[in-house]
Amino acid sequence: CPNSDLQAQRRLARTTFATKAQAINKTLHAGTLKRLDVESFSSIQDERRERAERSVLISCPPKINERKILDYLSKHGDIRNYFFYQTYGMYAVVEFSSKESIAALKGSCTIPSVQHEASVPFKSRLLSLKWTGSIGPTTVKCHEQLPISINELIQQLSEQESIDQQMQCLTEAYQLTEENISLRFLVCSLLRDIAAAYFPESIIRPFGSTVNSFGKLGCDLDMFLDLDGVSVQNQRKGSGLSLEYQVKRGASERNVTQSILSVIGECVDQFSPGCVGVQKILNARVPLVRFSHQPSGFQCDLTANNRVAMKSTELLYVYGSLDARVRYLVFTVRCWARVHGITSGIPGAWITNFSLTVLVLFFLQQRTPAVLPTLDQLRDLAGPSDKCVIEENDCTIVSDLSKIKLQGNTDTLEKLLQEFFEFYGSFAFNRSSINIRKGREQNKPEAAALYIQNPFETSLNVSKNVNATQLERFVALCRESAWLLQQGEVLKRSATPSADQIPPWGLAALLLPSVAESAGVKGRRKKKREPASERIKTLLQSLKSSRGGAGEKQSSD
Ligand code: CTP
Ligand code: MG
């Protein structure tokens, strides 16, 4: 896509968004908080998976004519949906109305002959479009698969009129798009074609932030190979005769999972086009195969039989659906944490996004009146068909969300953000653990800097990896941010409509690199720390003189 087109599309998206954000904000302030319409989690996933099975991913030449491509492909069947995007080249996701069209399309594909090398003749749904005729005009609209840069975000936030609007704006700018979620399901479906060679009834399901409603563009793709349909045991009654499969045995469930993942990982590495950098990490607590899927740009983690994680994904989705403010606060806190190096893309002693999300949920349970119910309350509302026990863990939660009665909390987003920082700026992490099941803090069962009880595997600590230094940094930044949100200079939106850019204020000011830099927390450079009050003064100074430039040191993720 030419740059100017991209910019025009972004401008349009921004304007549309600004109108939408204002509408949402009006609703919030009118005190008519409406619960989001919720379809059952599993029915949404099933529908997306079915659509992915009717789709193909096509690498296209850089200059293409949309009409010509669609005319060509629709010879094989009716096209229901499609979109184009650019990563390492131009790609099209094309969804046909029926699966038969895929078979027809594949029937017309050839396996390329390559010079000096040989092809693995695996016929996947990742195709390449070759173009030998005249190109014609390039007429393709590309859909962004990555978030806007932090500088652009800060600029957009500064243009908003309230902190509530800023938090909504941030969420809209970062959340996964419909197209991006479709692409994620398609990648799962392409991998399932590999697994199906051994386990035809298996399903590869996405979990984590792809489907829990808190995913940011560019987040990893967590998947699990679900063999439940394969393993179901049917006791046949009747004549007294029955047949069973002869099977190999492993020493334990874990052992069997490791050997299955090892073989599937090998096939992904050897046969699956587009999958690179395959690593088998089979000795982890949850064994996994990690790789990059180049055509989509997704970093993928494939696990097996990880049903508890799927259930905690559903739990997060339910919490995110109960009140619109939950997602706004989670997205804001996740972004704030990432910008200041509280979370990281690299595994280590950092707080993870999952832990951070549970911290937000817990905080929302502590409000008076509570914004969110406890997990025990969600379990108590469950009907008989909701009962779910996985490896002796009670994972039951209500599926009919209309049974959940919220308590009518009407706090603004600004108030919630401010008080989130105050709450964790003074939380007794040294002796208390976070427990969203009970909705109250409890004595820590074991020594760990940060103890967040796993919602379903209650003997586990979600944040076991976090060390004292990382926790201290989180607490210090919470205190600074709480303080900043009380300062007139930070809260004041500049009334200079003639200026090109409005200086960062409110949430935009909290995301300024100078906060992190002056606090000595950005990167791991050793830097002499100034007293907190001096650092904050420096920030305010930089706020006053700034005309919107957010510095060059921040990355987009
Ligand atoms: N999970 C868990 N316990 C942990 C870590 C993860 O149960 N200690 C589960 C959660 O359901 C989580 C999922 O595994 O959502 C995926 O983990 P991860 O990728 O770390 O978190 P995401 O929620 O996907 O967030 P991100 O956007 O950072 O990937
Ligand atoms: Mg993830």
Coordinates of C-alpha atoms and ligand atoms in Angstrom, one line a residue:
C1 CA 0.0 0.0 0.0
P2 CA 1.3 3.4 -0.8
N3 CA 2.1 5.3 2.4
S4 CA -0.3 8.1 1.7
D5 CA -3.1 5.6 1.4
L6 CA -2.2 4.1 4.8
Q7 CA -2.1 7.4 6.5
A8 CA -5.5 8.3 5.0
Q9 CA -6.9 5.0 6.2
R10 CA -5.5 5.6 9.7
R11 CA -6.9 9.1 9.8
L12 CA -10.3 7.8 8.8
A13 CA -10.1 5.1 11.5
R14 CA -9.1 7.7 14.0
T15 CA -12.0 10.0 13.2
T16 CA -14.5 7.2 13.3
F17 CA -13.0 6.1 16.5
A18 CA -13.1 9.5 18.1
T19 CA -16.8 9.7 17.4
K20 CA -17.3 6.3 18.8
A21 CA -15.3 7.0 21.9
Q22 CA -17.3 10.2 22.6
A23 CA -20.5 8.2 22.3
I24 CA -19.2 5.5 24.8
N25 CA -18.1 8.3 27.1
K26 CA -21.5 9.9 27.1
T27 CA -23.0 6.6 28.0
L28 CA -20.5 6.1 30.8
H29 CA -21.2 9.6 32.2
A30 CA -25.0 9.2 31.9
G31 CA -24.6 6.5 34.5
T32 CA -26.2 4.0 32.2
L33 CA -23.5 1.4 32.1
K34 CA -24.8 -1.3 29.9
R35 CA -23.4 -4.8 30.0
L36 CA -21.9 -5.8 26.7
D37 CA -23.9 -8.3 24.8
V38 CA -22.4 -11.7 25.3
E39 CA -22.6 -14.7 23.2
S40 CA -21.4 -17.9 24.8
F41 CA -17.6 -18.1 24.7
S42 CA -17.5 -21.5 23.1
S43 CA -20.1 -20.8 20.4
I44 CA -18.1 -17.8 19.3
Q45 CA -14.9 -19.9 19.1
D46 CA -16.7 -22.7 17.2
E47 CA -18.0 -20.3 14.6
R48 CA -14.6 -18.7 14.1
R49 CA -13.0 -22.1 13.8
E50 CA -15.5 -23.2 11.2
R51 CA -14.9 -20.1 9.2
A52 CA -11.1 -20.6 9.3
E53 CA -11.6 -24.1 7.9
R54 CA -13.2 -22.6 4.8
S55 CA -10.3 -20.1 4.4
V56 CA -7.0 -20.0 2.6
L57 CA -3.9 -17.7 3.1
I58 CA -2.4 -16.5 -0.2
S59 CA 0.9 -14.8 -0.7
C60 CA 0.4 -12.2 -3.5
P61 CA 2.7 -10.2 -5.7
P62 CA 3.5 -6.7 -4.4
K63 CA 1.4 -5.0 -7.1
I64 CA -2.0 -6.5 -7.5
N65 CA -5.4 -5.8 -8.7
E66 CA -8.0 -6.8 -6.2
R67 CA -10.8 -7.4 -8.7
K68 CA -8.6 -9.6 -10.9
I69 CA -7.6 -11.8 -8.0
L70 CA -11.2 -12.2 -6.7
D71 CA -12.5 -13.0 -10.2
Y72 CA -9.8 -15.6 -10.5
L73 CA -10.5 -17.2 -7.1
S74 CA -14.2 -17.1 -7.3
K75 CA -14.1 -19.5 -10.3
H76 CA -13.7 -22.2 -7.6
G77 CA -16.6 -21.0 -5.4
D78 CA -18.4 -18.2 -3.8
I79 CA -16.2 -15.9 -1.7
R80 CA -17.8 -15.0 1.7
N81 CA -15.1 -12.6 3.1
Y82 CA -11.6 -11.5 2.3
F83 CA -9.0 -9.0 3.3
F84 CA -5.4 -8.1 2.4
Y85 CA -2.5 -7.2 4.7
Q86 CA 1.2 -6.7 4.5
T87 CA 3.9 -8.4 6.6
Y88 CA 6.9 -9.8 4.8
G89 CA 5.0 -9.2 1.6
M90 CA 1.4 -8.9 0.6
Y91 CA -1.1 -11.6 1.7
A92 CA -4.8 -12.2 1.2
V93 CA -7.0 -14.2 3.6
V94 CA -9.9 -15.5 1.6
E95 CA -12.9 -17.2 3.2
F96 CA -15.1 -19.3 0.8
S97 CA -18.8 -20.0 1.5
S98 CA -18.2 -23.8 1.5
K99 CA -15.3 -26.2 2.2
E100 CA -15.8 -27.8 -1.2
S101 CA -14.4 -24.6 -2.8
I102 CA -11.1 -25.2 -1.0
A103 CA -10.9 -28.7 -2.5
A104 CA -11.6 -27.2 -6.0
L105 CA -9.0 -24.5 -5.5
K106 CA -6.4 -26.9 -4.3
G107 CA -7.2 -29.1 -7.3
S108 CA -6.0 -26.3 -9.5
C109 CA -2.7 -25.7 -7.6
T110 CA 0.6 -27.1 -8.6
I111 CA 3.7 -28.0 -6.5
P112 CA 6.5 -25.7 -7.7
S113 CA 9.7 -27.2 -9.0
V114 CA 12.7 -25.6 -7.5
Q115 CA 16.2 -25.5 -8.9
H116 CA 19.1 -27.1 -6.9
E117 CA 16.6 -28.0 -4.1
A118 CA 13.6 -30.3 -3.7
S119 CA 10.1 -29.5 -2.5
V120 CA 8.3 -31.3 0.4
P121 CA 5.0 -32.1 -1.4
F122 CA 2.7 -31.1 1.6
K123 CA -0.4 -29.5 0.2
S124 CA -1.3 -26.9 2.8
R125 CA -3.8 -24.0 2.5
L126 CA -0.9 -21.5 2.4
L127 CA -0.6 -20.7 -1.3
S128 CA 1.3 -18.4 -3.6
L129 CA -0.3 -16.4 -6.3
K130 CA 1.8 -16.1 -9.4
W131 CA 1.1 -13.4 -11.8
T132 CA 2.4 -13.5 -15.4
G133 CA -0.2 -11.3 -17.2
S134 CA -0.5 -7.5 -17.2
I135 CA -0.7 -6.2 -13.6
G136 CA -3.2 -3.4 -14.1
P137 CA -3.7 -0.7 -11.4
T138 CA -2.9 -1.6 -7.8
T139 CA -6.2 -1.4 -5.9
V140 CA -5.8 -3.0 -2.6
K141 CA -6.7 -1.8 0.9
C142 CA -4.5 -3.3 3.5
H143 CA -5.5 -4.0 7.1
E144 CA -3.0 -3.2 9.8
Q145 CA -1.9 -6.2 11.9
L146 CA 0.4 -4.2 14.2
P147 CA -0.4 -1.5 16.7
I148 CA 0.3 2.2 16.1
S149 CA 3.6 3.4 17.5
I150 CA 3.7 4.7 21.1
N151 CA 4.4 8.2 19.8
E152 CA 1.3 8.1 17.6
L153 CA -0.7 6.7 20.5
I154 CA 0.5 9.5 22.9
Q155 CA -0.5 12.1 20.2
Q156 CA -4.0 10.5 19.8
L157 CA -4.5 10.4 23.6
S158 CA -3.5 14.0 24.0
E159 CA -6.3 15.0 21.6
Q160 CA -9.0 13.4 23.7
E161 CA -11.0 15.5 26.1
S162 CA -11.0 13.4 29.3
I163 CA -9.0 10.6 30.9
D164 CA -12.0 8.3 30.4
Q165 CA -11.9 9.0 26.7
Q166 CA -8.1 8.5 26.7
M167 CA -8.5 5.0 28.2
Q168 CA -11.2 4.1 25.6
C169 CA -9.0 5.5 22.8
L170 CA -6.1 3.4 23.9
T171 CA -8.2 0.3 24.0
E172 CA -9.6 0.9 20.5
A173 CA -6.2 1.6 19.1
Y174 CA -4.6 -1.5 20.6
Q175 CA -7.3 -4.2 20.7
L176 CA -7.2 -7.1 18.2
T177 CA -9.2 -6.4 15.0
E178 CA -11.8 -8.8 13.6
E179 CA -9.4 -9.4 10.7
N180 CA -6.5 -10.1 13.0
I181 CA -8.5 -12.6 15.1
S182 CA -9.6 -14.4 11.8
L183 CA -6.0 -14.6 10.8
R184 CA -5.1 -16.2 14.2
F185 CA -7.9 -18.8 13.8
L186 CA -6.6 -19.5 10.3
V187 CA -3.1 -20.2 11.5
C188 CA -4.5 -22.6 14.1
S189 CA -6.5 -24.3 11.4
L190 CA -3.4 -24.6 9.1
L191 CA -1.5 -26.3 12.0
R192 CA -4.4 -28.6 12.6
D193 CA -4.0 -29.9 9.1
I194 CA -0.6 -31.2 10.2
A195 CA -1.8 -32.7 13.5
A196 CA -4.8 -34.3 11.7
A197 CA -2.4 -36.5 9.8
Y198 CA -2.0 -38.5 13.1
F199 CA -5.1 -37.4 15.0
P200 CA -8.0 -36.7 12.5
E201 CA -10.4 -35.7 15.3
S202 CA -8.0 -33.3 17.0
I203 CA -8.7 -29.5 17.2
I204 CA -6.1 -26.8 17.6
R205 CA -7.7 -24.1 19.8
P206 CA -6.3 -20.6 20.5
F207 CA -6.3 -19.5 24.1
G208 CA -4.9 -16.6 26.1
S209 CA -5.0 -13.1 24.9
T210 CA -6.1 -14.1 21.3
V211 CA -9.6 -14.9 22.7
N212 CA -9.8 -13.6 26.2
S213 CA -10.8 -10.1 25.0
F214 CA -7.6 -8.4 26.3
G215 CA -5.4 -9.1 23.3
K216 CA -3.3 -6.4 21.8
L217 CA -2.3 -6.3 18.2
G218 CA 1.1 -8.0 17.9
C219 CA 0.5 -10.3 21.0
D220 CA 1.6 -13.9 20.8
L221 CA -0.6 -16.8 19.6
D222 CA -1.2 -19.4 22.3
M223 CA -2.6 -22.6 21.0
F224 CA -3.4 -26.0 22.4
L225 CA -3.8 -29.3 20.7
D226 CA -7.1 -30.6 22.0
L227 CA -7.2 -34.4 21.8
D228 CA -10.3 -34.8 23.9
G229 CA -12.4 -35.9 20.9
V230 CA -9.8 -38.6 20.3
S231 CA -9.5 -39.8 23.8
V232 CA -13.2 -40.1 24.8
Q233 CA -13.9 -43.7 26.0
N234 CA -17.2 -45.1 25.0
Q235 CA -18.3 -48.1 27.1
R236 CA -20.3 -50.2 24.7
K237 CA -23.2 -52.2 26.2
G238 CA -24.9 -55.0 24.4
S239 CA -23.7 -58.3 23.1
G240 CA -20.9 -58.5 25.5
L241 CA -18.4 -58.2 22.7
S242 CA -16.5 -55.0 22.1
L243 CA -13.4 -53.8 20.3
E244 CA -10.8 -51.4 21.5
Y245 CA -7.8 -49.8 19.9
Q246 CA -4.4 -51.2 20.7
V247 CA -2.3 -48.3 21.9
K248 CA 1.2 -47.5 22.9
R249 CA 1.6 -46.4 26.5
G250 CA 3.7 -43.7 28.1
A251 CA 4.8 -43.5 31.8
S252 CA 2.5 -40.6 32.5
E253 CA 0.1 -38.1 30.9
R254 CA 3.0 -35.7 30.8
N255 CA 5.2 -38.2 29.0
V256 CA 2.5 -38.8 26.4
T257 CA 2.0 -35.1 25.9
Q258 CA 5.7 -34.6 25.4
S259 CA 6.0 -37.4 22.8
I260 CA 3.0 -36.1 20.9
L261 CA 4.3 -32.5 20.9
S262 CA 7.7 -33.7 19.9
V263 CA 6.4 -35.4 16.8
I264 CA 4.0 -32.6 15.8
G265 CA 6.8 -30.1 16.4
E266 CA 9.0 -32.1 14.1
C267 CA 6.3 -32.1 11.4
V268 CA 5.8 -28.4 11.8
D269 CA 9.5 -27.9 11.4
Q270 CA 10.0 -30.2 8.4
F271 CA 6.7 -29.9 6.5
S272 CA 4.7 -26.8 7.4
P273 CA 5.5 -23.9 5.0
G274 CA 5.9 -20.5 6.7
C275 CA 6.8 -22.0 10.2
V276 CA 10.4 -21.1 11.2
G277 CA 12.6 -21.2 14.2
V278 CA 10.9 -24.2 15.7
Q279 CA 12.0 -24.9 19.3
K280 CA 10.7 -27.8 21.4
I281 CA 10.5 -26.8 25.0
L282 CA 9.3 -30.1 26.4
N283 CA 10.7 -29.9 29.9
A284 CA 8.7 -26.8 30.9
R285 CA 5.9 -27.1 33.5
V286 CA 3.6 -26.9 30.5
P287 CA 5.5 -28.6 27.6
L288 CA 5.3 -26.5 24.4
V289 CA 6.6 -26.1 20.8
R290 CA 7.5 -22.4 20.0
F291 CA 7.9 -21.1 16.5
S292 CA 7.3 -18.1 14.2
H293 CA 4.6 -18.2 11.6
Q294 CA 6.2 -15.9 9.0
P295 CA 3.2 -15.1 6.7
S296 CA 1.2 -13.8 9.7
G297 CA 4.1 -12.5 11.7
F298 CA 2.7 -14.4 14.8
Q299 CA 5.0 -15.8 17.5
C300 CA 3.3 -19.1 18.3
D301 CA 3.3 -21.3 21.4
L302 CA 1.7 -24.8 20.8
T303 CA 0.8 -26.8 23.9
A304 CA -1.3 -29.9 24.3
N305 CA -4.1 -30.9 26.7
N306 CA -3.9 -27.5 28.4
R307 CA -7.6 -27.4 29.3
V308 CA -7.3 -25.5 32.5
A309 CA -5.6 -22.6 30.6
M310 CA -8.6 -22.6 28.2
K311 CA -10.9 -22.3 31.2
S312 CA -9.0 -19.4 32.7
T313 CA -9.2 -17.8 29.2
E314 CA -13.0 -18.2 29.4
L315 CA -13.0 -16.7 32.9
L316 CA -11.1 -13.6 31.7
Y317 CA -13.5 -13.3 28.8
V318 CA -16.5 -13.4 31.1
Y319 CA -15.0 -10.8 33.4
G320 CA -14.2 -8.6 30.3
S321 CA -17.8 -8.9 29.1
L322 CA -19.5 -8.0 32.4
D323 CA -18.6 -4.3 32.4
A324 CA -17.0 -2.2 29.6
R325 CA -14.7 -0.6 32.1
V326 CA -12.9 -3.8 32.8
R327 CA -11.3 -4.0 29.3
Y328 CA -10.5 -0.2 29.3
L329 CA -8.7 -0.5 32.6
V330 CA -6.8 -3.7 31.7
F331 CA -5.7 -2.3 28.3
T332 CA -4.5 0.9 30.0
V333 CA -2.6 -0.8 32.8
R334 CA -1.0 -3.3 30.4
C335 CA 0.1 -0.5 28.2
W336 CA 1.4 1.6 31.1
A337 CA 3.3 -1.5 32.4
R338 CA 4.8 -2.3 29.0
V339 CA 6.0 1.3 28.3
H340 CA 7.7 1.4 31.7
G341 CA 9.4 -2.0 31.4
I342 CA 7.2 -3.6 34.1
T343 CA 6.3 -6.3 31.6
S344 CA 8.6 -7.5 28.9
G345 CA 8.4 -9.6 25.7
I346 CA 11.3 -11.7 27.1
P347 CA 10.5 -14.4 29.7
G348 CA 12.1 -13.6 33.1
A349 CA 11.4 -12.2 36.6
W350 CA 9.0 -9.6 35.1
I351 CA 5.3 -9.4 35.9
T352 CA 3.4 -11.0 33.0
N353 CA 0.3 -9.6 31.3
F354 CA -1.8 -12.5 32.8
S355 CA -0.7 -11.6 36.3
L356 CA -1.3 -7.9 35.7
T357 CA -4.8 -8.7 34.4
V358 CA -5.6 -10.7 37.6
L359 CA -4.3 -7.8 39.7
V360 CA -6.8 -5.5 37.9
L361 CA -9.7 -8.0 38.4
F362 CA -8.9 -8.3 42.1
F363 CA -8.8 -4.5 42.4
L364 CA -12.2 -4.3 40.8
Q365 CA -13.6 -6.8 43.2
Q366 CA -12.4 -4.6 46.1
R367 CA -14.4 -1.5 45.1
T368 CA -17.4 -0.5 47.2
P369 CA -19.8 -1.4 45.7
A370 CA -17.7 -4.1 43.8
V371 CA -17.4 -3.8 40.1
L372 CA -16.9 -7.5 39.6
P373 CA -18.1 -10.6 41.4
T374 CA -15.7 -13.2 42.9
L375 CA -14.9 -16.4 41.2
D376 CA -16.8 -18.3 44.0
Q377 CA -19.9 -16.3 43.2
L378 CA -19.6 -17.2 39.5
R379 CA -19.3 -20.8 40.5
D380 CA -22.3 -20.6 42.8
L381 CA -24.5 -19.3 40.0
A382 CA -23.5 -22.2 37.7
G383 CA -26.2 -24.7 36.5
P384 CA -25.7 -28.5 36.3
S385 CA -24.5 -28.3 32.7
D386 CA -21.7 -25.8 33.6
K387 CA -20.0 -28.3 36.0
C388 CA -16.4 -28.7 34.9
V389 CA -13.6 -30.5 36.8
I390 CA -10.2 -30.8 35.1
E391 CA -7.5 -32.9 36.7
E392 CA -9.3 -32.6 40.1
N393 CA -9.6 -28.8 39.8
D394 CA -13.0 -27.3 40.1
C395 CA -13.3 -25.1 37.0
T396 CA -17.0 -24.5 37.1
I397 CA -18.3 -21.0 36.2
V398 CA -21.7 -19.8 35.2
S399 CA -22.2 -19.7 31.4
D400 CA -25.6 -17.9 31.5
L401 CA -24.3 -14.4 32.2
S402 CA -27.8 -12.9 32.6
K403 CA -27.8 -14.7 36.0
I404 CA -25.0 -12.4 37.2
K405 CA -26.3 -9.3 39.1
L406 CA -23.8 -6.5 39.2
Q407 CA -23.8 -4.1 42.2
G408 CA -24.2 -0.8 40.3
N409 CA -20.8 0.7 40.8
T410 CA -20.6 3.9 38.7
D411 CA -17.0 5.0 39.3
T412 CA -15.5 6.8 36.3
L413 CA -12.5 5.3 34.5
E414 CA -10.3 8.1 35.7
K415 CA -11.2 7.3 39.3
L416 CA -10.6 3.6 38.8
L417 CA -7.2 4.3 37.3
Q418 CA -6.2 6.7 40.0
E419 CA -7.3 4.3 42.7
F420 CA -5.7 1.2 41.0
F421 CA -2.4 3.0 41.4
E422 CA -3.1 4.0 45.0
F423 CA -4.3 0.5 45.9
Y424 CA -1.2 -1.3 44.7
G425 CA 1.1 1.5 45.7
S426 CA 0.2 0.6 49.3
F427 CA -0.7 -3.1 49.1
A428 CA 0.8 -5.4 51.8
F429 CA 2.6 -7.6 49.3
N430 CA 5.0 -8.8 52.0
R431 CA 2.3 -10.7 53.8
S432 CA -0.8 -10.9 51.6
S433 CA -1.7 -12.9 48.5
I434 CA -4.2 -11.9 45.8
N435 CA -7.1 -14.3 45.5
I436 CA -9.9 -13.6 43.0
R437 CA -11.7 -16.8 43.9
K438 CA -12.5 -15.4 47.3
G439 CA -12.2 -11.8 46.3
R440 CA -10.1 -10.9 49.3
E441 CA -6.5 -10.9 50.2
Q442 CA -5.1 -13.8 52.2
N443 CA -2.0 -14.7 54.1
K444 CA 0.7 -15.8 51.7
P445 CA 0.9 -19.6 51.8
E446 CA 4.6 -19.6 50.9
A447 CA 7.5 -17.1 50.4
A448 CA 7.3 -15.4 47.1
A449 CA 7.7 -11.7 46.3
L450 CA 4.3 -11.6 44.6
Y451 CA 1.7 -14.3 45.3
I452 CA -1.3 -14.4 43.0
Q453 CA -3.3 -17.6 43.4
N454 CA -4.0 -19.3 40.1
P455 CA -7.9 -19.1 39.8
F456 CA -8.4 -22.8 39.0
E457 CA -5.2 -24.6 40.0
T458 CA -5.4 -23.1 43.5
S459 CA -2.2 -24.5 44.8
L460 CA -0.2 -22.6 42.1
N461 CA 1.1 -19.1 42.2
V462 CA 0.6 -17.3 38.8
S463 CA 3.4 -14.9 39.5
K464 CA 6.0 -17.3 41.0
N465 CA 8.6 -15.9 38.5
V466 CA 8.4 -12.3 39.9
N467 CA 11.4 -11.3 42.1
A468 CA 11.5 -8.6 44.8
T469 CA 13.2 -6.1 42.5
Q470 CA 10.5 -6.3 39.9
L471 CA 7.7 -6.0 42.5
E472 CA 9.4 -3.0 44.0
R473 CA 9.6 -1.3 40.6
F474 CA 5.9 -2.0 40.1
V475 CA 5.0 -0.5 43.5
A476 CA 7.2 2.5 43.0
L477 CA 5.7 3.3 39.6
C478 CA 2.2 2.8 41.0
R479 CA 3.0 5.4 43.6
E480 CA 4.5 7.9 41.1
S481 CA 1.5 7.5 38.7
A482 CA -1.0 8.0 41.6
W483 CA 0.9 11.1 42.5
L484 CA 1.1 12.4 39.0
L485 CA -2.7 11.9 38.5
Q486 CA -3.2 14.3 41.4
Q487 CA -1.2 17.1 39.8
G488 CA -2.9 20.0 38.1
E489 CA -0.2 20.2 35.4
V490 CA -0.7 16.6 34.4
L491 CA -4.5 16.8 34.5
K492 CA -4.8 20.0 32.5
R493 CA -5.5 19.6 28.8
S494 CA -3.8 22.5 27.0
A495 CA -6.4 24.9 25.4
T496 CA -4.4 25.7 22.4
P497 CA -6.5 24.6 19.4
S498 CA -4.2 26.4 17.0
A499 CA -1.1 24.4 18.0
D500 CA -0.2 21.4 15.7
Q501 CA 0.0 19.0 18.6
I502 CA -1.5 19.2 22.0
P503 CA 1.2 18.6 24.7
P504 CA 0.8 15.2 26.5
W505 CA -1.6 15.3 29.4
G506 CA -3.5 12.9 31.6
L507 CA -2.9 9.3 30.5
A508 CA -0.6 10.4 27.7
A509 CA 1.7 12.0 30.4
L510 CA 1.8 8.8 32.3
L511 CA 3.1 7.0 29.2
L512 CA 5.9 9.5 28.5
P513 CA 9.3 7.9 28.4
S514 CA 10.6 10.6 30.7
V515 CA 8.7 9.1 33.6
A516 CA 10.4 5.8 33.1
E517 CA 13.8 7.2 32.1
S518 CA 13.9 9.6 35.1
A519 CA 12.8 6.8 37.4
G520 CA 15.8 4.8 36.1
V521 CA 13.6 1.8 35.2
K522 CA 13.8 1.9 31.4
G523 CA 16.2 -0.8 30.2
R524 CA 18.7 -2.3 32.5
R525 CA 21.3 0.5 32.3
K526 CA 22.8 1.3 35.7
K527 CA 21.7 4.8 36.4
K528 CA 22.0 6.9 39.6
R529 CA 18.5 7.3 40.9
E530 CA 17.4 10.8 41.8
P531 CA 15.0 11.3 44.7
A532 CA 11.4 10.6 43.6
S533 CA 10.2 14.2 44.0
E534 CA 13.1 15.5 41.9
R535 CA 12.3 13.0 39.2
I536 CA 8.7 14.0 39.1
K537 CA 9.6 17.6 39.0
T538 CA 11.7 16.9 36.0
L539 CA 8.8 15.2 34.4
L540 CA 6.5 18.1 35.0
Q541 CA 9.1 20.4 33.5
S542 CA 9.3 18.3 30.4
L543 CA 5.5 18.2 30.2
K544 CA 5.3 22.0 30.2
S545 CA 8.0 22.4 27.5
S546 CA 6.9 19.5 25.4
R547 CA 4.9 20.1 22.3
G548 CA 3.8 16.5 21.9
G549 CA 7.0 14.7 20.8
A550 CA 7.3 11.6 23.0
G551 CA 11.0 11.1 22.5
E552 CA 12.7 8.4 20.5
K553 CA 13.5 5.8 23.0
Q554 CA 10.3 3.9 23.2
S555 CA 9.5 0.9 21.1
S556 CA 6.1 0.3 19.8
D557 CA 5.5 -2.7 22.0
Ligands
CTP1 N1 -1.6 -19.0 32.1 C1 -1.8 -19.5 33.3 N2 -0.9 -19.4 34.3 C2 0.3 -18.7 34.1 C3 0.5 -18.1 32.8 C4 -0.4 -18.3 31.9 O1 -2.9 -20.1 33.5 N3 1.2 -18.6 35.1 C5 -2.6 -19.1 31.0 C6 -3.6 -17.9 31.0 O2 -4.9 -18.4 30.6 C7 -3.1 -17.0 30.0 C8 -2.5 -18.0 29.0 O3 -2.0 -19.1 29.8 O4 -4.0 -16.2 29.4 C9 -1.5 -17.5 28.0 O5 -0.4 -17.0 28.7 P1 0.4 -15.7 28.3 O6 0.7 -15.8 26.8 O7 1.6 -15.6 29.2 O8 -0.6 -14.6 28.6 P2 -1.7 -13.9 27.7 O9 -2.9 -13.7 28.6 O10 -1.9 -14.6 26.4 O11 -1.1 -12.4 27.5 P3 -0.1 -11.9 26.4 O12 -0.8 -10.9 25.6 O13 1.1 -11.3 27.1 O14 0.4 -13.1 25.5
MG2 MG -0.3 -15.0 25.1

